[in-house]
Amino acid sequence: GAVVSQHPSWVICKSGTSVKIECRSLDFQATTMFWYRQFPKQSLMLMATSNEGSKATYEQGVEKDKFLINHASLTLSTLTVTSAHPEDSSFYICSATELTGRGNAYEQYFGPGTRLTVT
Amino acid sequence: AQSVTQPDIHITVSEGASLELRCNYSYGATPYLFWYVQSPGQGLQLLLKYFSGDTLVQGIKGFEAEFKRSQSSFNLRKPSVHWSDAAEYFCAVARNDMRFGAGTRLTVKP
């Protein structure tokens, strides 16, 4: 249980275009979803936190107009990288916490990640 | 401010040798503690977690970790390392959000 999926697993796009990444909780309802960014050989950096039906809370230094987050339902959050540039190339990982039931409210379940390459 | 420190960027051990990866945290209250492993190009796999209770936690793949409140540490151990354990290991602390350490890359020598 507590499975989180991401789609696509990898994507290549041209500079200036936008790309959308989906994060889904498959077998539970997610109170909160998180988006992380990971550069090669580095740790995960939290980009933003989103609750269903609310605006996302972005970490300092993350451009909210560039990284659009939509959390339209308790099982789906999307990250759209707008006007992508090569420096946006990275590994993007989402996670979710469960609304009720098993586990701990602070435990996050992670998706497999999405590799974005901007050419 | 909350922080997680993994002092060792890279560790090399021989196959069959014991392993200890260090993790120290700075937090206002006792946080929830996690260890994850990540293979190249892959997502995170949870090895173990500590919320409360017994301070020695058993995880998957033969790993264990010990929470020491007095030292603000949560070190990961394995008595005998296998070549397949070579990966990046992340310690993380959580309350309302999760913060990760910088990671420790484990290389296993034959």
XYZ file of C-alpha atoms in Angstrom:
229
model
C 0.000 0.000 0.000
C 0.779 3.724 0.034
C 1.934 3.833 -3.559
C 2.710 7.074 -5.342
C 3.194 7.210 -9.083
C 4.650 9.866 -11.331
C 4.158 10.412 -15.001
C 6.139 10.680 -17.124
C 9.205 8.950 -15.731
C 11.366 10.937 -18.096
C 10.775 13.750 -20.532
C 12.840 15.755 -22.975
C 11.557 19.131 -24.069
C 12.849 22.077 -26.009
C 13.836 25.316 -24.372
C 10.890 27.687 -24.053
C 8.214 25.028 -23.907
C 6.239 23.925 -20.863
C 6.058 20.458 -19.418
C 3.623 18.957 -16.942
C 4.481 16.240 -14.425
C 1.745 14.304 -12.664
C 1.899 12.830 -9.185
C -0.799 10.416 -8.090
C -1.497 8.584 -4.868
C -2.801 5.252 -6.107
C -4.294 3.616 -3.045
C -4.814 6.385 -0.551
C -6.043 9.943 -0.266
C -3.291 12.458 0.182
C -3.627 15.243 2.692
C -0.619 17.005 1.389
C 1.695 16.553 -1.547
C 5.244 17.761 -1.804
C 7.516 18.467 -4.737
C 11.270 18.068 -4.553
C 14.067 18.762 -6.945
C 17.301 16.836 -7.046
C 20.374 17.828 -9.006
C 22.951 15.161 -9.929
C 24.848 13.890 -6.918
C 22.946 16.190 -4.602
C 20.244 15.853 -2.026
C 16.544 16.489 -2.388
C 15.465 20.078 -2.013
C 11.876 20.841 -1.138
C 10.304 23.102 -3.734
C 6.739 23.417 -2.540
C 3.990 21.959 -0.418
C 0.428 21.676 -1.672
C -2.860 20.842 -0.052
C -5.903 19.833 -2.037
C -7.917 22.841 -3.106
C -5.406 25.356 -1.791
C -2.592 27.333 -3.280
C 0.806 25.746 -2.938
C 3.345 27.064 -0.477
C 6.690 27.581 -2.146
C 10.075 27.429 -0.511
C 12.220 30.504 -0.553
C 13.954 30.949 -3.871
C 11.503 28.852 -5.883
C 9.731 30.838 -8.589
C 6.024 30.191 -8.249
C 5.313 31.542 -11.726
C 7.791 29.158 -13.243
C 6.842 26.063 -11.281
C 3.063 25.926 -11.278
C 1.540 23.460 -8.882
C -2.057 22.344 -9.008
C -3.564 20.011 -6.432
C -7.042 19.521 -7.805
C -7.978 16.354 -5.961
C -6.931 14.225 -3.014
C -5.073 11.879 -5.339
C -3.498 14.128 -7.957
C -1.014 16.975 -7.962
C 0.674 18.389 -11.025
C 3.858 20.379 -11.468
C 4.149 22.430 -14.628
C 7.525 23.813 -15.543
C 6.756 26.828 -17.689
C 9.081 28.226 -20.325
C 11.633 25.596 -19.469
C 15.334 26.279 -19.862
C 18.326 23.965 -19.693
C 18.985 24.964 -16.090
C 15.594 23.481 -15.188
C 16.898 20.054 -16.163
C 16.723 17.978 -13.030
C 15.138 15.016 -11.284
C 11.750 15.951 -9.840
C 10.285 13.808 -7.073
C 6.879 14.094 -5.483
C 5.634 12.694 -2.213
C 2.366 12.528 -0.320
C 1.104 12.149 3.206
C -1.998 10.144 3.924
C -5.253 11.730 5.015
C -6.362 9.127 7.512
C -5.693 5.672 8.743
C -2.421 3.839 8.673
C 0.946 5.276 9.311
C 1.995 8.569 10.707
C 0.681 11.877 9.462
C 4.234 13.066 8.955
C 5.416 10.083 6.941
C 5.788 10.842 3.269
C 5.415 8.298 0.504
C 7.626 9.037 -2.465
C 7.067 8.708 -6.159
C 9.740 7.209 -8.441
C 10.745 10.581 -9.835
C 10.689 12.272 -13.236
C 13.855 13.057 -15.152
C 13.462 16.325 -17.062
C 15.956 17.269 -19.725
C 15.584 20.619 -21.453
C 17.503 20.991 -24.695
C 16.421 26.168 12.362
C 15.991 22.487 11.708
C 18.841 20.758 9.931
C 20.164 17.331 9.132
C 23.856 16.588 8.871
C 25.453 13.597 7.261
C 29.142 14.191 7.916
C 30.430 11.600 5.476
C 30.001 12.438 1.807
C 31.527 9.193 0.600
C 32.336 5.937 2.355
C 34.065 2.893 0.923
C 33.835 -0.469 2.638
C 34.808 -3.970 1.649
C 32.116 -6.499 0.956
C 31.329 -8.363 4.156
C 32.562 -5.567 6.387
C 30.340 -3.709 8.795
C 28.905 -0.303 7.990
C 27.847 2.726 9.984
C 26.486 5.861 8.353
C 26.177 8.876 10.572
C 23.268 11.277 10.864
C 22.850 14.172 13.270
C 19.910 16.497 13.454
C 19.047 19.820 14.952
C 15.405 20.283 15.782
C 13.212 22.043 18.319
C 11.530 18.812 19.360
C 12.237 15.186 18.650
C 11.400 14.783 14.997
C 10.411 11.712 13.128
C 13.504 10.139 11.598
C 14.008 8.210 8.399
C 16.694 6.571 6.322
C 16.274 6.207 2.576
C 18.408 4.586 -0.095
C 18.606 5.728 -3.695
C 20.223 3.903 -6.573
C 21.388 5.953 -9.579
C 18.475 7.329 -11.570
C 15.960 5.822 -9.219
C 13.549 7.093 -6.604
C 13.853 6.753 -2.854
C 13.345 3.516 -0.997
C 12.528 3.669 2.697
C 14.935 1.583 4.764
C 13.543 2.314 8.213
C 11.886 4.946 10.347
C 11.656 6.023 13.964
C 8.620 7.647 15.499
C 8.770 6.603 19.156
C 9.397 3.640 21.434
C 12.350 1.305 21.114
C 15.329 3.362 20.054
C 16.835 0.536 18.018
C 14.917 0.225 14.801
C 15.105 -2.668 12.385
C 14.645 -2.050 8.699
C 14.737 -3.835 5.397
C 17.794 -5.407 3.784
C 19.408 -6.109 7.153
C 19.777 -2.459 8.154
C 19.167 -1.065 11.595
C 19.423 2.382 13.158
C 19.691 3.642 16.688
C 18.129 6.848 17.924
C 20.208 8.586 20.577
C 18.411 11.596 21.936
C 21.382 12.815 23.972
C 23.527 12.949 20.836
C 20.755 14.026 18.431
C 21.846 11.155 16.239
C 20.223 8.450 14.189
C 23.049 6.359 12.758
C 22.433 3.589 10.252
C 24.237 0.282 10.601
C 24.616 -3.005 8.810
C 26.765 -5.849 10.135
C 27.838 -7.211 6.747
C 27.666 -5.175 3.577
C 26.770 -6.708 0.222
C 27.894 -5.368 -3.153
C 24.258 -4.541 -3.933
C 24.216 -2.064 -1.043
C 26.279 0.394 -3.082
C 24.030 3.446 -3.432
C 23.311 6.883 -2.001
C 21.878 6.985 1.502
C 19.827 9.852 2.854
C 18.852 10.606 6.407
C 15.696 12.691 6.793
C 13.758 14.332 9.584
C 10.113 15.266 9.458
C 7.482 17.187 11.256
C 5.311 19.323 9.049
C 7.736 18.885 6.212
C 10.721 16.707 5.521
C 14.332 17.789 5.397
C 17.082 15.667 3.967
C 20.732 15.374 4.733
C 23.250 15.845 1.964
C 23.560 12.120 1.495
C 26.360 9.587 1.856
C 27.535 7.675 -1.167
C 28.475 4.109 -0.340
C 30.987 2.254 -2.474
C 31.511 -1.453 -1.838
C 34.861 -3.007 -2.716
C 34.946 -6.635 -3.777
